[in-house]
Amino acid sequence: MNRSPAAVIVRALLEAGEAFVSGAELARELGTSRVTVWQHMERLRDQGFEFEAVRSRGYRLVAKPATLNALLIEARLPAPGCRVIVLDTIDSTNDEAMRLLTEGEPAPFVVIARQQTKGRGRLGRPWLSAPNGNLYLSFGLRPAVSPAEMPMITPWIGVNLSELLVRYARVASQIKWPNDLQIGERKLGGILTEARLDADLIRDLVIGCGLNLRTPPEGWPDDLADKVTALDAHTGQPVDANHFAAAVIGRVLTAYDGLRRGQHHTRLEALWREHDALRDREITLLHGRAPVRGRAVGIDRDGSLLLQRDGAAQPEHFRAGEVTLAHR
Ligand code: BTN
C-alpha cells in the first residue's frame, strides 16, 4: 500500500518546514496535474490545514489541525503500508479493530479515537478515555504465528514502547510486568492484547495502547493522583499527539516485524532487564489462589514473571497475575 496522495502532499509540506513547495513538484511526485494538487489542497483546508499559496513559489504550511488527524500521522510514518483510521468517538478501539479484522480490512492498520465510551484495561477494568488529548490506539494485525507466541506479545511491545519513550521524550520509562508503562512508580500507559486463534495460528491480533500525554488542567481525580502520570509532566512542555502517535506506530510496526521474524526470542530478556520496574523488588503476586510473596528477578523467554521466594533454590515462573509492590 502506498501513501495516499493527500499524505504525500502533507509529508512534502512538513518536510519543507518554512520553505515553499511548488505545485508542479507535488504534481510530478504524484503523477497528476497541478489542478488535482489544488483540489487536494482545498480538501486539506476543510480538515484544518492552512496554507500560504504564492503563485510563483507554491505552497507553504502555516497551520495544522489541532486534534488527532490521520493524514498528519500517516504523513510522518517512516514507511507507508499501514492505514491510519482516526475516529472521534468509539466504544473501544480494540473492539473496532477486531470488527474491522472480521470484515476483512487489510492489515496492518491502526484505529485511533479521540475518546472511547467503553475503553477497557486488563482484567476487564475500565480505561478512562475522555477526549483530553491522550492517546487511545489499537493495531489490527494478522500475524499467522503460533499461539505459543501469545504470552510474549505484550511484554515485547511493552519494552519497545518503553525504549521509544526513553528516546523520544528522554524520560525514565519502565515496564511493570506484564503490561504497565511507568515513570517512577506512576502509570503512564498500558497495553491490552487480544486475539482470535485458529488451532495452530494466531489469526486476528489486536494490540491496544493507552498512553497519557496530557495532565488534566484540573489535576487527576483524588483516587488516581498518586498512581498515574502523563508525559507532559516529564517533558515540561505539551506533547504533539500526532507526532507522538506516528512515532508509536512506527515503533510498534517495527517490533511486530521483529516478532514475526522471531527476534523477541533472542532480545526480549535483555531489553526487559533494561526497563524492568520490578527488578529485585519485593512483591506480592495475586494469581487466583493465595497471594505469593517474593523478589521479582525478571522474566523468562516466554514472558512469564520470575519470582524468587525466600529459601527456594530456583525462581518460580508465573504466566499471569497481578503484582503489588511491597513498599520499602
Ligand atoms: C491496562 O493497563 O490495563 C491496559 C490498558 C489498555 C487501554 C487501551 S486504550 C486503547 C485500547 N482500547 C481499549 O479499550 N483498551 C486499549
mmCIF file of C-alpha atoms in Angstrom, residues 20-325:
data_model
loop_
_atom_site.group_PDB
_atom_site.id
_atom_site.type_symbol
_atom_site.label_atom_id
_atom_site.label_comp_id
_atom_site.label_asym_id
_atom_site.label_seq_id
_atom_site.Cartn_x
_atom_site.Cartn_y
_atom_site.Cartn_z
ATOM 1 C CA PHE A 20 7.565 26.665 -0.186
ATOM 2 C CA VAL A 21 6.850 23.524 -2.183
ATOM 3 C CA SER A 22 5.913 24.145 -5.792
ATOM 4 C CA GLY A 23 2.621 22.811 -7.142
ATOM 5 C CA ALA A 24 4.497 21.461 -10.163
ATOM 6 C CA GLU A 25 6.835 19.492 -7.913
ATOM 7 C CA LEU A 26 3.896 17.976 -5.989
ATOM 8 C CA ALA A 27 2.102 17.167 -9.261
ATOM 9 C CA ARG A 28 5.244 15.413 -10.549
ATOM 10 C CA GLU A 29 5.640 13.403 -7.340
ATOM 11 C CA LEU A 30 2.003 12.278 -7.525
ATOM 12 C CA GLY A 31 1.978 11.762 -11.284
ATOM 13 C CA THR A 32 -1.004 14.052 -11.570
ATOM 14 C CA SER A 33 -1.930 17.587 -12.717
ATOM 15 C CA ARG A 34 -1.498 20.862 -10.793
ATOM 16 C CA VAL A 35 -5.278 21.241 -10.798
ATOM 17 C CA THR A 36 -5.609 17.916 -8.963
ATOM 18 C CA VAL A 37 -2.989 19.087 -6.463
ATOM 19 C CA TRP A 38 -5.001 22.268 -5.923
ATOM 20 C CA GLN A 39 -8.147 20.173 -5.378
ATOM 21 C CA HIS A 40 -6.325 18.128 -2.713
ATOM 22 C CA MET A 41 -5.204 21.367 -1.041
ATOM 23 C CA GLU A 42 -8.792 22.598 -0.866
ATOM 24 C CA ARG A 43 -9.900 19.365 0.792
ATOM 25 C CA LEU A 44 -6.995 19.625 3.250
ATOM 26 C CA ARG A 45 -8.192 23.117 4.199
ATOM 27 C CA ASP A 46 -11.535 21.554 5.206
ATOM 28 C CA GLN A 47 -9.630 19.379 7.722
ATOM 29 C CA GLY A 48 -7.976 22.360 9.382
ATOM 30 C CA PHE A 49 -4.747 22.632 7.375
ATOM 31 C CA GLU A 50 -3.882 26.194 6.362
ATOM 32 C CA PHE A 51 -1.511 27.123 3.559
ATOM 33 C CA GLU A 52 0.082 30.216 2.181
ATOM 34 C CA ALA A 53 -0.092 29.985 -1.615
ATOM 35 C CA VAL A 54 2.172 32.218 -3.714
ATOM 36 C CA ARG A 55 1.811 32.000 -7.483
ATOM 37 C CA SER A 56 5.477 31.730 -8.438
ATOM 38 C CA ARG A 57 6.643 29.731 -5.389
ATOM 39 C CA GLY A 58 3.907 27.237 -4.461
ATOM 40 C CA TYR A 59 2.504 26.299 -1.080
ATOM 41 C CA ARG A 60 3.712 26.610 2.483
ATOM 42 C CA LEU A 61 2.062 25.037 5.520
ATOM 43 C CA VAL A 62 1.100 27.682 8.079
ATOM 44 C CA ALA A 63 -1.272 25.784 10.398
ATOM 45 C CA LYS A 64 -2.113 22.165 11.167
ATOM 46 C CA PRO A 65 -5.245 20.565 12.633
ATOM 47 C CA ALA A 66 -5.195 20.907 16.400
ATOM 48 C CA THR A 67 -6.581 17.446 17.211
ATOM 49 C CA LEU A 68 -5.581 13.939 16.151
ATOM 50 C CA ASN A 69 -5.524 13.745 12.353
ATOM 51 C CA ALA A 70 -4.979 10.647 10.198
ATOM 52 C CA LEU A 71 -3.083 12.484 7.450
ATOM 53 C CA LEU A 72 -0.682 14.183 9.854
ATOM 54 C CA ILE A 73 0.077 10.777 11.337
ATOM 55 C CA GLU A 74 0.255 8.850 8.040
ATOM 56 C CA ALA A 75 2.493 11.530 6.518
ATOM 57 C CA ARG A 76 5.027 11.056 9.323
ATOM 58 C CA LEU A 77 5.198 7.268 9.323
ATOM 59 C CA PRO A 78 8.707 6.197 8.351
ATOM 60 C CA ALA A 79 7.283 3.778 5.753
ATOM 61 C CA PRO A 80 3.903 3.579 4.016
ATOM 62 C CA GLY A 81 1.778 0.444 4.291
ATOM 63 C CA CYS A 82 -0.348 0.970 7.394
ATOM 64 C CA ARG A 83 -3.781 2.544 7.108
ATOM 65 C CA VAL A 84 -4.422 5.077 9.875
ATOM 66 C CA ILE A 85 -8.051 5.491 10.937
ATOM 67 C CA VAL A 86 -8.881 8.354 13.298
ATOM 68 C CA LEU A 87 -12.360 8.380 14.830
ATOM 69 C CA ASP A 88 -13.940 10.958 17.024
ATOM 70 C CA THR A 89 -15.741 8.544 19.367
ATOM 71 C CA ILE A 90 -15.876 4.764 19.535
ATOM 72 C CA ASP A 91 -16.784 2.229 22.197
ATOM 73 C CA SER A 92 -13.255 0.761 22.294
ATOM 74 C CA THR A 93 -10.543 0.967 19.633
ATOM 75 C CA ASN A 94 -9.721 -2.686 20.437
ATOM 76 C CA ASP A 95 -13.316 -3.687 19.624
ATOM 77 C CA GLU A 96 -13.334 -1.591 16.452
ATOM 78 C CA ALA A 97 -10.029 -3.093 15.275
ATOM 79 C CA MET A 98 -11.388 -6.612 15.881
ATOM 80 C CA ARG A 99 -14.583 -5.773 13.976
ATOM 81 C CA LEU A 100 -12.531 -4.443 11.044
ATOM 82 C CA LEU A 101 -10.370 -7.578 11.023
ATOM 83 C CA THR A 102 -13.567 -9.666 10.918
ATOM 84 C CA GLU A 103 -14.820 -7.624 7.976
ATOM 85 C CA GLY A 104 -11.585 -8.286 6.089
ATOM 86 C CA GLU A 105 -9.839 -4.896 6.384
ATOM 87 C CA PRO A 106 -6.269 -5.366 5.080
ATOM 88 C CA ALA A 107 -3.725 -5.498 7.914
ATOM 89 C CA PRO A 108 -1.755 -3.818 9.316
ATOM 90 C CA PHE A 109 -3.957 -0.896 10.230
ATOM 91 C CA VAL A 110 -4.354 1.270 13.284
ATOM 92 C CA VAL A 111 -7.533 2.667 14.835
ATOM 93 C CA ILE A 112 -7.191 5.798 16.942
ATOM 94 C CA ALA A 113 -10.033 7.503 18.787
ATOM 95 C CA ARG A 114 -10.207 10.919 20.379
ATOM 96 C CA GLN A 115 -12.402 9.340 23.046
ATOM 97 C CA GLN A 116 -13.720 5.893 23.963
ATOM 98 C CA THR A 117 -17.053 5.248 25.651
ATOM 99 C CA LYS A 118 -16.109 1.705 26.771
ATOM 100 C CA GLY A 119 -12.305 1.793 26.940
ATOM 101 C CA ARG A 120 -11.058 -1.400 28.574
ATOM 102 C CA GLY A 121 -7.974 -2.301 30.513
ATOM 103 C CA ARG A 122 -6.615 -5.642 31.622
ATOM 104 C CA LEU A 123 -8.871 -7.912 33.711
ATOM 105 C CA GLY A 124 -11.964 -6.153 32.339
ATOM 106 C CA ARG A 125 -11.223 -2.910 34.174
ATOM 107 C CA PRO A 126 -12.496 0.318 32.631
ATOM 108 C CA TRP A 127 -9.896 2.548 30.955
ATOM 109 C CA LEU A 128 -10.829 6.205 31.364
ATOM 110 C CA SER A 129 -10.842 7.615 27.856
ATOM 111 C CA ALA A 130 -12.038 11.206 27.914
ATOM 112 C CA PRO A 131 -11.385 13.479 24.908
ATOM 113 C CA ASN A 132 -8.492 15.151 26.716
ATOM 114 C CA GLY A 133 -5.578 14.785 24.334
ATOM 115 C CA ASN A 134 -4.461 11.322 25.471
ATOM 116 C CA LEU A 135 -3.777 8.531 23.044
ATOM 117 C CA TYR A 136 -6.082 5.527 22.587
ATOM 118 C CA LEU A 137 -4.986 3.366 19.696
ATOM 119 C CA SER A 138 -5.236 -0.243 18.536
ATOM 120 C CA PHE A 139 -3.344 -2.138 15.872
ATOM 121 C CA GLY A 140 -5.199 -4.620 13.671
ATOM 122 C CA LEU A 141 -2.817 -7.422 12.653
ATOM 123 C CA ARG A 142 -2.819 -10.897 11.124
ATOM 124 C CA PRO A 143 0.497 -12.349 12.212
ATOM 125 C CA ALA A 144 -0.072 -16.013 11.310
ATOM 126 C CA VAL A 145 2.335 -17.121 14.062
ATOM 127 C CA SER A 146 1.846 -19.910 16.610
ATOM 128 C CA PRO A 147 -0.481 -19.270 19.594
ATOM 129 C CA ALA A 148 2.533 -20.231 21.732
ATOM 130 C CA GLU A 149 3.875 -16.715 20.967
ATOM 131 C CA MET A 150 0.865 -15.061 22.589
ATOM 132 C CA PRO A 151 2.266 -14.504 26.135
ATOM 133 C CA MET A 152 5.345 -12.789 24.684
ATOM 134 C CA ILE A 153 3.496 -10.216 22.610
ATOM 135 C CA THR A 154 2.502 -7.770 25.362
ATOM 136 C CA PRO A 155 5.948 -7.773 27.055
ATOM 137 C CA TRP A 156 7.674 -7.398 23.664
ATOM 138 C CA ILE A 157 5.514 -4.423 22.673
ATOM 139 C CA GLY A 158 5.906 -3.024 26.197
ATOM 140 C CA VAL A 159 9.697 -2.938 26.161
ATOM 141 C CA ASN A 160 9.663 -1.461 22.669
ATOM 142 C CA LEU A 161 7.316 1.318 23.781
ATOM 143 C CA SER A 162 9.374 1.900 26.892
ATOM 144 C CA GLU A 163 12.503 2.267 24.758
ATOM 145 C CA LEU A 164 10.665 4.633 22.430
ATOM 146 C CA LEU A 165 9.629 6.782 25.399
ATOM 147 C CA VAL A 166 13.217 6.984 26.626
ATOM 148 C CA ARG A 167 14.435 8.060 23.186
ATOM 149 C CA TYR A 168 11.524 10.269 22.181
ATOM 150 C CA ALA A 169 10.942 12.123 25.416
ATOM 151 C CA ARG A 170 14.100 11.355 27.423
ATOM 152 C CA VAL A 171 12.039 10.029 30.304
ATOM 153 C CA ALA A 172 12.980 7.158 32.600
ATOM 154 C CA SER A 173 10.229 4.887 31.312
ATOM 155 C CA GLN A 174 9.954 1.374 32.709
ATOM 156 C CA ILE A 175 7.618 -1.556 32.323
ATOM 157 C CA LYS A 176 5.859 -3.258 35.205
ATOM 158 C CA TRP A 177 5.019 -6.865 34.369
ATOM 159 C CA PRO A 178 3.059 -7.657 32.411
ATOM 160 C CA ASN A 179 1.708 -4.551 30.696
ATOM 161 C CA ASP A 180 2.062 -1.274 32.598
ATOM 162 C CA LEU A 181 4.222 1.543 31.274
ATOM 163 C CA GLN A 182 5.502 3.565 34.195
ATOM 164 C CA ILE A 183 7.584 6.573 35.059
ATOM 165 C CA GLY A 184 8.775 6.271 38.635
ATOM 166 C CA GLU A 185 6.011 4.269 40.259
ATOM 167 C CA ARG A 186 3.237 6.019 38.369
ATOM 168 C CA LYS A 187 1.364 4.545 35.476
ATOM 169 C CA LEU A 188 1.793 6.348 32.161
ATOM 170 C CA GLY A 189 0.026 3.809 29.983
ATOM 171 C CA GLY A 190 -0.975 0.248 29.389
ATOM 172 C CA ILE A 191 -1.253 -2.395 26.707
ATOM 173 C CA LEU A 192 -4.186 -4.720 26.066
ATOM 174 C CA THR A 193 -3.525 -7.562 23.623
ATOM 175 C CA GLU A 194 -6.449 -9.630 22.328
ATOM 176 C CA ALA A 195 -6.520 -12.350 19.715
ATOM 177 C CA ARG A 196 -8.651 -14.800 17.817
ATOM 178 C CA LEU A 197 -6.907 -18.096 17.442
ATOM 179 C CA ASP A 198 -7.181 -20.921 14.971
ATOM 180 C CA ALA A 199 -5.929 -24.306 16.139
ATOM 181 C CA ASP A 200 -2.317 -23.621 15.215
ATOM 182 C CA LEU A 201 -2.255 -19.919 14.298
ATOM 183 C CA ILE A 202 -2.962 -16.504 15.767
ATOM 184 C CA ARG A 203 -5.426 -15.378 13.098
ATOM 185 C CA ASP A 204 -6.540 -11.899 14.231
ATOM 186 C CA LEU A 205 -4.463 -9.909 16.673
ATOM 187 C CA VAL A 206 -5.300 -6.575 18.264
ATOM 188 C CA ILE A 207 -2.731 -4.660 20.275
ATOM 189 C CA GLY A 208 -4.299 -1.731 22.105
ATOM 190 C CA CYS A 209 -2.277 1.017 23.783
ATOM 191 C CA GLY A 210 -3.487 3.762 26.069
ATOM 192 C CA LEU A 211 -0.939 6.489 26.799
ATOM 193 C CA ASN A 212 -1.382 9.566 28.973
ATOM 194 C CA LEU A 213 0.094 12.541 27.164
ATOM 195 C CA ARG A 214 -1.560 15.404 28.960
ATOM 196 C CA THR A 215 -2.045 16.145 32.650
ATOM 197 C CA PRO A 216 -5.683 17.219 33.116
ATOM 198 C CA PRO A 217 -5.743 21.003 33.662
ATOM 199 C CA GLU A 218 -7.922 20.446 36.746
ATOM 200 C CA GLY A 219 -5.484 17.766 38.035
ATOM 201 C CA TRP A 220 -6.030 13.999 38.353
ATOM 202 C CA PRO A 221 -9.009 12.693 40.346
ATOM 203 C CA ASP A 222 -8.076 12.140 44.024
ATOM 204 C CA ASP A 223 -8.065 8.346 43.765
ATOM 205 C CA LEU A 224 -5.563 8.435 40.885
ATOM 206 C CA ALA A 225 -3.407 11.392 41.875
ATOM 207 C CA ASP A 226 -0.516 9.370 43.337
ATOM 208 C CA LYS A 227 -0.860 6.443 40.901
ATOM 209 C CA VAL A 228 -0.781 7.929 37.402
ATOM 210 C CA THR A 229 1.218 10.389 35.373
ATOM 211 C CA ALA A 230 1.249 11.951 31.910
ATOM 212 C CA LEU A 231 4.123 12.522 29.537
ATOM 213 C CA ASP A 232 3.877 16.327 29.597
ATOM 214 C CA ALA A 233 4.638 16.334 33.334
ATOM 215 C CA HIS A 234 8.101 14.959 32.465
ATOM 216 C CA THR A 235 8.888 16.793 29.229
ATOM 217 C CA GLY A 236 7.893 20.162 30.698
ATOM 218 C CA GLN A 237 6.058 21.047 27.505
ATOM 219 C CA PRO A 238 2.975 19.888 25.616
ATOM 220 C CA VAL A 239 3.425 16.719 23.571
ATOM 221 C CA ASP A 240 2.314 16.898 19.916
ATOM 222 C CA ALA A 241 -0.159 13.962 19.862
ATOM 223 C CA ASN A 242 0.059 13.465 16.070
ATOM 224 C CA HIS A 243 3.847 13.489 16.074
ATOM 225 C CA PHE A 244 3.986 11.108 19.027
ATOM 226 C CA ALA A 245 1.303 8.808 17.576
ATOM 227 C CA ALA A 246 3.371 8.454 14.387
ATOM 228 C CA ALA A 247 6.448 7.568 16.469
ATOM 229 C CA VAL A 248 4.447 4.964 18.441
ATOM 230 C CA ILE A 249 3.026 3.413 15.268
ATOM 231 C CA GLY A 250 6.435 3.305 13.589
ATOM 232 C CA ARG A 251 7.982 1.614 16.613
ATOM 233 C CA VAL A 252 5.186 -0.921 17.133
ATOM 234 C CA LEU A 253 5.227 -1.888 13.453
ATOM 235 C CA THR A 254 8.995 -2.434 13.603
ATOM 236 C CA ALA A 255 8.545 -4.514 16.782
ATOM 237 C CA TYR A 256 5.769 -6.501 15.068
ATOM 238 C CA ASP A 257 8.021 -7.177 12.138
ATOM 239 C CA GLY A 258 10.666 -8.395 14.588
ATOM 240 C CA LEU A 259 8.083 -10.598 16.283
ATOM 241 C CA ARG A 260 7.202 -12.297 13.017
ATOM 242 C CA ARG A 261 10.894 -12.930 12.400
ATOM 243 C CA GLY A 262 11.351 -14.377 15.910
ATOM 244 C CA GLN A 263 13.576 -11.516 17.164
ATOM 245 C CA HIS A 264 11.829 -11.481 20.529
ATOM 246 C CA HIS A 265 13.209 -14.942 21.315
ATOM 247 C CA THR A 266 16.708 -13.562 21.473
ATOM 248 C CA ARG A 267 16.133 -9.951 22.544
ATOM 249 C CA LEU A 268 13.197 -9.863 24.954
ATOM 250 C CA GLU A 269 15.025 -10.872 28.138
ATOM 251 C CA ALA A 270 17.850 -8.348 27.698
ATOM 252 C CA LEU A 271 15.531 -5.480 26.758
ATOM 253 C CA TRP A 272 13.295 -6.358 29.684
ATOM 254 C CA ARG A 273 16.239 -6.185 32.063
ATOM 255 C CA GLU A 274 16.902 -2.589 30.952
ATOM 256 C CA HIS A 275 13.298 -1.493 31.507
ATOM 257 C CA ASP A 276 12.127 -3.747 34.341
ATOM 258 C CA ALA A 277 10.335 -1.695 37.021
ATOM 259 C CA LEU A 278 10.167 -4.678 39.377
ATOM 260 C CA ARG A 279 13.749 -5.879 39.189
ATOM 261 C CA ASP A 280 14.890 -7.047 42.628
ATOM 262 C CA ARG A 281 11.815 -5.586 44.304
ATOM 263 C CA GLU A 282 9.848 -7.433 46.956
ATOM 264 C CA ILE A 283 6.399 -8.038 45.501
ATOM 265 C CA THR A 284 3.130 -9.812 46.146
ATOM 266 C CA LEU A 285 1.610 -11.669 43.240
ATOM 267 C CA LEU A 286 -2.097 -12.429 43.142
ATOM 268 C CA HIS A 287 -2.993 -15.160 40.723
ATOM 269 C CA GLY A 288 -6.215 -16.748 41.725
ATOM 270 C CA ARG A 289 -5.015 -18.729 44.710
ATOM 271 C CA ALA A 290 -3.286 -17.400 47.811
ATOM 272 C CA PRO A 291 -1.007 -14.400 47.265
ATOM 273 C CA VAL A 292 2.645 -15.266 46.669
ATOM 274 C CA ARG A 293 5.376 -13.103 48.135
ATOM 275 C CA GLY A 294 8.920 -12.937 46.841
ATOM 276 C CA ARG A 295 11.569 -10.998 44.922
ATOM 277 C CA ALA A 296 10.959 -10.250 41.232
ATOM 278 C CA VAL A 297 14.018 -11.348 39.260
ATOM 279 C CA GLY A 298 12.932 -10.733 35.662
ATOM 280 C CA ILE A 299 11.012 -12.685 33.066
ATOM 281 C CA ASP A 300 11.778 -15.847 31.151
ATOM 282 C CA ARG A 301 11.882 -16.342 27.363
ATOM 283 C CA ASP A 302 8.127 -16.913 27.350
ATOM 284 C CA GLY A 303 7.289 -13.659 29.110
ATOM 285 C CA SER A 304 6.479 -15.326 32.462
ATOM 286 C CA LEU A 305 7.392 -13.473 35.659
ATOM 287 C CA LEU A 306 10.249 -14.954 37.680
ATOM 288 C CA LEU A 307 9.648 -14.822 41.405
ATOM 289 C CA GLN A 308 12.302 -15.831 43.895
ATOM 290 C CA ARG A 309 10.818 -16.963 47.192
ATOM 291 C CA ASP A 310 12.891 -16.946 50.387
ATOM 292 C CA GLY A 311 14.799 -20.161 50.731
ATOM 293 C CA ALA A 312 13.858 -21.537 47.286
ATOM 294 C CA ALA A 313 16.693 -22.807 45.100
ATOM 295 C CA GLN A 314 15.227 -21.516 41.838
ATOM 296 C CA PRO A 315 12.788 -18.748 40.919
ATOM 297 C CA GLU A 316 9.227 -19.814 40.080
ATOM 298 C CA HIS A 317 7.645 -18.928 36.724
ATOM 299 C CA PHE A 318 4.215 -17.240 36.663
ATOM 300 C CA ARG A 319 2.312 -16.794 33.405
ATOM 301 C CA ALA A 320 -0.378 -14.473 34.789
ATOM 302 C CA GLY A 321 -1.229 -12.448 37.847
ATOM 303 C CA GLU A 322 -1.459 -9.062 39.435
ATOM 304 C CA VAL A 323 1.611 -7.551 41.092
ATOM 305 C CA THR A 324 1.717 -5.185 44.029
ATOM 306 C CA LEU A 325 4.910 -3.744 45.405
#
